[in-house]
Amino acid sequence: MNTIIYLVRHGDSPKEGNERTRDLTEKGYRDAERVAEVLKEENVDVVASSPYRRSVLTVEKVAKKLHKEVVIIEELKERIFSPKGTRLSDKELAPLLERSFLDPNFSLKGGESNNECQKRAVKVVKDLINIYEGKKIVIGSHGAVMTLIMNYFDPRCDLQFLKNTTKPDIYKLTLHHDELMEVERLWESV
């Protein structure tokens, strides 16, 4: 019996502010409507999300259209890049990501490595597969954690893959137990 996971990267959000509470931009809100349109015919059983506001807002409309609640799961949060809880600038983040994909155990002091992030996020995905085997599950996520989840199942999902994702983005993973059978990108940028 196959389980379907829809990994949804959050929509566009402001570059400043706290990681947990950043909202979506106007474009992010419009795109969240489109995410709901893309997923409304998929007969989704469960909608889960990172606790970060931008992720919840991106999948919330999917849940409402399907008369479901968004299940918030702390361990789905974005990779912790720095202990401050604020967004790193693109200039700071790019070399950190580069080094992190070369050395999955690397992290800044007080931050989290790719391996640590992947371990906590994949555990959630496996738990969801065990609980909802044969069901369809939407997961509101972030670029790095989404890539690390996908990398666990398919090592070709690497830094270049992350760089090619968009905000938002949707990947449909078909899994048999916890073996990846197929990946399909559902999001089309306009």
XYZ file of N, CA and C in Angstrom:
570
model
N 0.842 -1.181 0.000
C 0.000 0.000 0.000
C 0.887 1.244 0.000
N 0.630 2.146 -0.929
C 1.441 3.359 -1.043
C 0.878 4.506 -0.215
N 1.773 5.292 0.323
C 1.434 6.523 1.036
C 1.956 7.673 0.190
N 1.157 8.714 0.072
C 1.546 9.880 -0.717
C 1.842 11.031 0.238
N 3.016 11.630 0.062
C 3.412 12.814 0.830
C 3.532 13.977 -0.148
N 2.852 15.071 0.155
C 2.987 16.299 -0.628
C 3.823 17.260 0.211
N 5.084 17.448 -0.168
C 5.938 18.402 0.529
C 5.715 19.768 -0.110
N 5.259 20.718 0.708
C 4.929 22.051 0.219
C 5.891 23.056 0.847
N 6.755 23.615 0.023
C 7.618 24.691 0.513
C 6.763 25.950 0.634
N 6.962 26.683 1.710
C 6.152 27.877 1.978
C 6.284 28.918 0.882
N 5.298 29.799 0.830
C 5.295 30.893 -0.123
C 6.258 31.994 0.265
N 6.332 32.983 -0.605
C 7.226 34.121 -0.408
C 6.908 34.831 0.901
N 7.957 35.178 1.637
C 7.788 35.873 2.919
C 8.805 37.005 3.004
N 8.533 37.989 3.865
C 9.489 39.093 4.007
C 10.858 38.577 4.459
N 11.893 39.264 4.069
C 13.261 38.829 4.399
C 13.653 39.177 5.832
N 12.912 40.076 6.473
C 13.272 40.468 7.831
C 12.261 39.892 8.829
N 12.695 39.815 10.069
C 11.805 39.361 11.121
C 12.207 38.028 11.705
N 11.453 37.620 12.684
C 11.702 36.377 13.404
C 11.329 35.175 12.536
N 12.143 34.148 12.585
C 11.908 32.949 11.788
C 10.531 32.339 12.041
N 10.098 32.315 13.274
C 8.827 31.661 13.607
C 7.595 32.463 13.214
N 7.703 33.776 13.221
C 6.495 34.594 13.083
C 6.398 35.361 11.776
N 7.378 35.213 10.885
C 7.297 35.926 9.607
C 6.059 35.510 8.837
N 5.399 36.488 8.278
C 4.165 36.316 7.530
C 4.489 35.970 6.071
N 3.487 35.951 5.225
C 3.671 35.861 3.788
C 3.558 37.256 3.182
N 4.178 37.443 2.039
C 3.992 38.679 1.286
C 2.664 38.582 0.538
N 2.272 39.636 -0.145
C 1.050 39.582 -0.967
C 1.151 38.449 -1.985
N 2.311 38.330 -2.630
C 2.527 37.241 -3.579
C 2.399 35.888 -2.869
N 2.944 35.794 -1.663
C 2.855 34.550 -0.898
C 1.416 34.149 -0.627
N 0.573 35.118 -0.289
C -0.848 34.831 -0.061
C -1.541 34.391 -1.348
N -1.234 35.056 -2.466
C -1.833 34.655 -3.750
C -1.404 33.234 -4.108
N -0.124 32.952 -3.891
C 0.381 31.617 -4.201
C -0.211 30.549 -3.279
N -0.496 30.897 -2.035
C -1.138 29.938 -1.117
C -2.506 29.530 -1.663
N -3.209 30.468 -2.279
C -4.489 30.144 -2.938
C -4.262 29.146 -4.073
N -3.190 29.372 -4.837
C -2.876 28.459 -5.943
C -2.473 27.078 -5.425
N -1.733 27.043 -4.311
C -1.368 25.748 -3.708
C -2.642 24.974 -3.382
N -3.609 25.646 -2.793
C -4.883 25.005 -2.442
C -5.590 24.490 -3.694
N -5.542 25.259 -4.762
C -6.169 24.828 -6.018
C -5.483 23.581 -6.571
N -4.161 23.551 -6.534
C -3.406 22.407 -7.041
C -3.748 21.151 -6.243
N -3.890 21.291 -4.923
C -4.056 20.112 -4.059
C -5.507 19.733 -3.764
N -6.456 20.575 -4.144
C -7.849 20.313 -3.743
C -8.414 19.024 -4.330
N -7.930 18.589 -5.467
C -8.437 17.366 -6.108
C -7.630 16.119 -5.739
N -6.673 16.259 -4.852
C -5.793 15.145 -4.508
C -6.362 14.227 -3.410
N -7.538 14.564 -2.884
C -8.165 13.744 -1.825
C -7.241 13.535 -0.631
N -6.717 14.635 -0.132
C -5.780 14.621 0.985
C -6.499 14.213 2.271
N -5.819 13.400 3.071
C -6.380 12.936 4.339
C -5.903 13.755 5.535
N -4.658 14.245 5.477
C -4.039 14.917 6.615
C -3.237 16.117 6.114
N -3.319 17.230 6.842
C -2.495 18.403 6.544
C -1.680 18.706 7.795
N -0.360 18.596 7.663
C 0.559 18.882 8.766
C 1.458 20.039 8.343
N 2.091 20.673 9.313
C 2.960 21.798 8.986
C 4.007 22.026 10.059
N 5.078 22.636 9.598
C 6.037 23.279 10.487
C 5.258 24.286 11.333
N 5.731 24.606 12.533
C 5.030 25.601 13.345
C 5.245 27.038 12.864
N 6.161 27.235 11.925
C 6.466 28.591 11.466
C 5.285 29.145 10.675
N 4.919 30.367 10.990
C 3.712 30.998 10.449
C 3.624 30.925 8.917
N 4.702 31.185 8.212
C 4.652 31.202 6.752
C 4.317 29.834 6.168
N 4.740 28.772 6.842
C 4.396 27.419 6.385
C 2.935 27.105 6.656
N 2.481 27.438 7.850
C 1.076 27.200 8.204
C 0.167 27.946 7.232
N 0.471 29.212 6.982
C -0.357 30.018 6.090
C -0.375 29.464 4.667
N 0.701 28.846 4.238
C 0.776 28.303 2.884
C -0.110 27.078 2.709
N -0.295 26.258 3.753
C -1.132 25.048 3.624
C -2.506 25.189 4.277
N -2.727 26.269 4.979
C -3.991 26.475 5.695
C -5.196 26.461 4.761
N -5.067 27.045 3.588
C -6.190 27.089 2.651
C -6.502 25.702 2.097
N -5.482 24.879 1.945
C -5.695 23.481 1.547
C -6.569 22.813 2.598
N -6.182 22.955 3.862
C -6.926 22.339 4.966
C -8.377 22.841 4.988
N -8.572 24.144 4.830
C -9.928 24.702 4.865
C -10.789 24.157 3.732
N -10.234 24.068 2.538
C -10.994 23.547 1.394
C -11.410 22.096 1.625
N -10.598 21.373 2.375
C -10.860 19.951 2.626
C -11.534 19.708 3.979
N -11.859 20.805 4.682
C -12.490 20.723 6.005
C -11.630 19.935 6.992
N -10.335 20.239 6.967
C -9.363 19.603 7.864
C -8.708 20.679 8.716
N -8.112 20.250 9.805
C -7.291 21.127 10.643
C -5.829 20.940 10.246
N -5.022 21.975 10.414
C -3.581 21.851 10.195
C -2.969 21.322 11.491
N -2.314 20.182 11.398
C -1.624 19.591 12.536
C -0.221 20.201 12.589
N 0.073 20.930 13.661
C 1.372 21.585 13.809
C 2.349 20.603 14.458
N 3.499 20.420 13.805
C 4.511 19.494 14.315
C 5.835 20.253 14.445
N 6.254 20.460 15.653
C 7.455 21.250 15.960
C 8.683 20.763 15.191
N 8.858 19.457 15.083
C 10.059 18.900 14.468
C 10.125 19.127 12.959
N 9.075 19.696 12.368
C 9.098 20.025 10.942
C 9.634 21.433 10.683
N 10.021 22.130 11.740
C 10.542 23.494 11.587
C 11.771 23.489 10.677
N 12.078 24.681 10.162
C 13.250 24.826 9.302
C 14.521 24.478 10.072
N 15.541 24.137 9.325
C 16.839 23.890 9.936
C 17.243 25.134 10.718
N 17.774 24.933 11.898
C 18.227 26.042 12.739
C 19.645 26.400 12.287
N 19.742 27.516 11.593
C 21.043 27.928 11.067
C 21.863 28.680 12.099
N 21.187 29.480 12.933
C 21.895 30.246 13.963
C 21.044 30.263 15.219
N 21.666 30.455 16.379
C 20.897 30.420 17.631
C 20.015 31.650 17.849
N 20.156 32.675 17.026
C 19.426 33.927 17.241
C 17.936 33.847 16.940
N 17.532 32.943 16.066
C 16.127 32.859 15.687
C 15.742 33.899 14.650
N 16.728 34.557 14.063
C 16.448 35.512 13.003
C 16.996 34.963 11.686
N 16.467 35.448 10.620
C 16.868 34.986 9.300
C 18.273 35.477 8.986
N 19.105 34.576 8.477
C 20.417 34.971 7.987
C 20.234 35.632 6.627
N 21.076 36.576 6.319
C 21.016 37.204 4.999
C 21.411 36.169 3.948
N 20.994 36.407 2.707
C 21.372 35.500 1.627
C 22.885 35.401 1.510
N 23.570 36.511 1.758
C 25.037 36.537 1.691
C 25.652 35.623 2.758
N 25.041 35.567 3.947
C 25.529 34.696 5.025
C 25.099 33.247 4.802
N 23.887 33.070 4.263
C 23.315 31.736 4.137
C 23.967 30.909 3.027
N 24.279 31.525 1.904
C 24.817 30.775 0.757
C 26.071 29.969 1.104
N 27.113 30.574 1.710
C 28.296 29.759 2.030
C 28.018 28.728 3.132
N 27.113 29.042 4.037
C 26.750 28.083 5.083
C 26.092 26.844 4.468
N 25.180 27.053 3.538
C 24.545 25.925 2.861
C 25.568 25.124 2.065
N 26.426 25.821 1.351
C 27.463 25.152 0.556
C 28.300 24.228 1.454
N 28.773 24.762 2.550
C 29.608 23.976 3.473
C 28.809 22.836 4.105
N 27.539 23.092 4.408
C 26.692 22.087 5.051
C 26.424 20.885 4.151
N 26.318 21.128 2.849
C 26.095 20.005 1.938
C 27.385 19.269 1.631
N 28.532 19.940 1.783
C 29.818 19.251 1.647
C 30.133 18.446 2.903
N 29.768 18.987 4.061
C 30.008 18.332 5.353
C 28.688 18.339 6.132
N 27.893 17.272 6.026
C 26.571 17.241 6.651
C 26.574 17.377 8.174
N 27.742 17.267 8.801
C 27.823 17.425 10.254
C 28.201 18.848 10.666
N 28.461 19.717 9.694
C 28.853 21.089 9.992
C 27.658 21.924 10.442
N 27.897 22.752 11.460
C 26.903 23.747 11.868
C 27.632 24.893 12.555
N 27.001 26.039 12.555
C 27.499 27.153 13.351
C 27.246 26.828 14.814
N 28.006 27.419 15.699
C 27.804 27.203 17.133
C 26.365 27.594 17.493
N 25.664 26.674 18.152
C 24.278 26.914 18.532
C 23.288 26.628 17.417
N 23.805 26.252 16.252
C 22.947 25.918 15.122
C 22.780 24.409 15.002
N 22.261 23.996 13.882
C 21.945 22.590 13.648
C 22.604 22.170 12.332
N 23.139 20.971 12.286
C 23.754 20.460 11.067
C 22.678 19.889 10.143
N 23.053 19.653 8.885
C 22.134 18.983 7.966
C 21.727 17.617 8.506
N 22.703 16.865 9.050
C 22.388 15.537 9.588
C 21.381 15.610 10.736
N 21.569 16.558 11.636
C 20.648 16.692 12.773
C 19.248 17.065 12.299
N 19.169 18.010 11.376
C 17.878 18.437 10.847
C 17.194 17.292 10.106
N 17.954 16.616 9.265
C 17.392 15.503 8.495
C 16.866 14.398 9.413
N 17.624 14.083 10.444
C 17.226 13.020 11.373
C 15.888 13.336 12.035
N 15.713 14.579 12.542
C 14.465 14.910 13.230
C 13.283 14.984 12.257
N 13.525 15.526 11.051
C 12.421 15.685 10.093
C 12.004 14.341 9.493
N 12.968 13.502 9.164
C 12.642 12.198 8.583
C 11.919 11.321 9.605
N 12.271 11.444 10.865
C 11.551 10.693 11.901
C 10.067 11.055 11.869
N 9.761 12.335 11.719
C 8.362 12.770 11.639
C 7.688 12.158 10.417
N 8.360 12.217 9.287
C 7.785 11.665 8.057
C 7.523 10.174 8.213
N 8.480 9.444 8.765
C 8.287 7.996 8.972
C 7.144 7.724 9.955
N 7.056 8.548 11.003
C 5.941 8.398 11.950
C 4.604 8.638 11.247
N 4.551 9.674 10.414
C 3.318 9.956 9.672
C 2.971 8.811 8.724
N 3.976 8.239 8.069
C 3.742 7.101 7.179
C 3.195 5.917 7.966
N 3.744 5.664 9.159
C 3.255 4.554 9.981
C 1.821 4.777 10.450
N 1.512 5.998 10.854
C 0.169 6.306 11.354
C -0.854 6.341 10.226
N -0.463 6.926 9.082
C -1.408 7.152 7.987
C -1.031 6.353 6.738
N -0.589 5.124 6.929
C -0.196 4.296 5.798
C -1.349 4.193 4.798
N -1.014 4.386 3.526
C -2.019 4.304 2.476
C -2.817 5.589 2.286
N -2.500 6.617 3.055
C -3.227 7.894 2.996
C -2.410 8.933 2.233
N -3.002 10.114 2.093
C -2.355 11.236 1.426
C -2.150 12.347 2.448
N -0.885 12.788 2.575
C -0.492 13.722 3.632
C 0.199 14.946 3.030
N -0.314 16.126 3.341
C 0.343 17.375 2.969
C 1.229 17.795 4.137
N 2.459 18.206 3.830
C 3.371 18.713 4.853
C 3.846 20.105 4.440
N 3.475 21.125 5.219
C 3.962 22.483 5.009
C 5.384 22.569 5.520
N 6.293 23.016 4.665
C 7.710 22.894 4.988
C 8.501 24.115 4.545
N 9.820 23.943 4.554
C 10.789 24.983 4.225
C 11.797 24.403 3.245
N 12.547 25.271 2.585
C 13.474 24.823 1.555
C 14.506 23.820 2.017
N 15.244 24.145 3.064
C 16.322 23.252 3.502
C 15.772 21.950 4.077
N 14.791 22.034 4.954
C 14.272 20.808 5.573
C 13.565 19.937 4.533
N 12.861 20.544 3.584
C 12.220 19.782 2.521
C 13.281 19.040 1.694
N 14.351 19.736 1.344
C 15.421 19.124 0.571
C 16.076 17.987 1.348
N 16.281 18.192 2.643
C 16.913 17.145 3.453
C 16.007 15.930 3.612
N 14.705 16.140 3.710
C 13.765 15.004 3.742
C 13.868 14.236 2.428
N 13.798 14.957 1.318
C 13.853 14.302 0.016
C 15.210 13.636 -0.205
N 16.290 14.259 0.278
C 17.631 13.705 0.151
C 17.757 12.364 0.861
N 17.051 12.203 1.964
C 17.074 10.926 2.680
C 16.580 9.800 1.767
N 15.546 10.076 1.004
C 14.956 9.068 0.127
C 15.643 9.004 -1.237
N 16.241 10.117 -1.666
C 16.895 10.192 -2.969
C 18.086 11.145 -2.872
N 19.311 10.614 -2.803
C 20.514 11.440 -2.621
C 20.735 12.485 -3.717
N 20.039 12.369 -4.833
C 20.174 13.378 -5.892
C 19.558 14.715 -5.479
N 18.732 14.715 -4.455
C 18.163 15.966 -3.937
C 19.218 16.607 -3.047
N 19.968 17.492 -3.637
C 21.137 18.071 -2.986
C 21.045 19.592 -2.992
N 22.169 20.245 -2.797
C 22.176 21.708 -2.759
C 21.666 22.302 -4.072
N 22.053 21.723 -5.196
C 21.579 22.239 -6.483
C 20.065 22.090 -6.586
N 19.535 20.985 -6.097
C 18.091 20.789 -6.063
C 17.437 21.912 -5.251
N 17.984 22.169 -4.049
C 17.450 23.236 -3.194
C 17.457 24.571 -3.933
N 18.566 24.882 -4.599
C 18.670 26.148 -5.318
C 17.641 26.270 -6.439
N 17.187 25.139 -6.961
C 16.224 25.154 -8.062
C 14.770 25.134 -7.599
N 14.547 25.029 -6.292
C 13.161 25.062 -5.810
C 12.671 26.503 -5.787
N 11.366 26.646 -5.715
C 10.755 27.970 -5.706
C 9.946 28.136 -4.428
N 9.485 29.357 -4.214
C 8.605 29.656 -3.077
C 7.280 30.134 -3.635
N 6.241 29.332 -3.504
C 6.183 27.985 -2.939
C 6.643 26.944 -3.955
N 6.591 25.703 -3.537
C 6.883 24.575 -4.401
C 6.129 23.377 -3.837
N 5.825 22.418 -4.696
C 5.100 21.223 -4.250
C 5.725 19.996 -4.904
N 6.116 19.040 -4.081
C 6.619 17.760 -4.569
C 5.750 16.640 -4.015
N 5.313 15.775 -4.906
C 4.489 14.620 -4.544
C 5.399 13.398 -4.499
N 5.539 12.832 -3.301
C 6.358 11.643 -3.105
C 5.447 10.447 -2.890
N 5.621 9.420 -3.704
C 4.895 8.171 -3.531
C 5.839 7.199 -2.849
N 5.429 6.722 -1.673
C 6.275 5.827 -0.882
C 5.557 4.512 -0.606
N 6.295 3.427 -0.703
C 5.806 2.117 -0.278
C 6.523 1.823 1.031
N 5.777 1.871 2.122
C 6.359 1.895 3.460
C 7.274 3.118 3.516
N 8.591 2.938 3.632
C 9.445 4.130 3.575
C 10.428 4.066 2.406
N 10.026 3.350 1.359
C 10.827 3.293 0.131
C 10.194 4.215 -0.912
N 11.001 5.128 -1.438
C 10.517 6.073 -2.436
C 10.290 5.361 -3.757
N 9.081 5.486 -4.276
C 8.731 4.862 -5.544
C 8.759 5.877 -6.695
N 8.308 7.111 -6.385
C 8.189 8.118 -7.445
C 8.162 9.516 -6.837
N 8.692 10.485 -7.579
C 8.620 11.897 -7.205
C 8.068 12.663 -8.399
N 7.113 13.534 -8.125
C 6.546 14.373 -9.161
C 6.440 15.803 -8.636
N 6.925 16.746 -9.422
C 6.778 18.161 -9.047
C 5.425 18.620 -9.554
N 4.598 19.165 -8.638
C 3.254 19.611 -8.997
C 3.156 21.116 -9.214
N 4.135 21.855 -8.755
C 4.063 23.325 -8.812
C 4.617 23.818 -10.141
N 3.897 24.730 -10.745
C 4.366 25.415 -11.945
C 4.402 26.892 -11.651
N 5.567 27.482 -11.741
C 5.702 28.931 -11.516
C 5.063 29.677 -12.681
N 4.471 30.827 -12.346
C 3.873 31.657 -13.410
C 4.700 32.901 -13.620
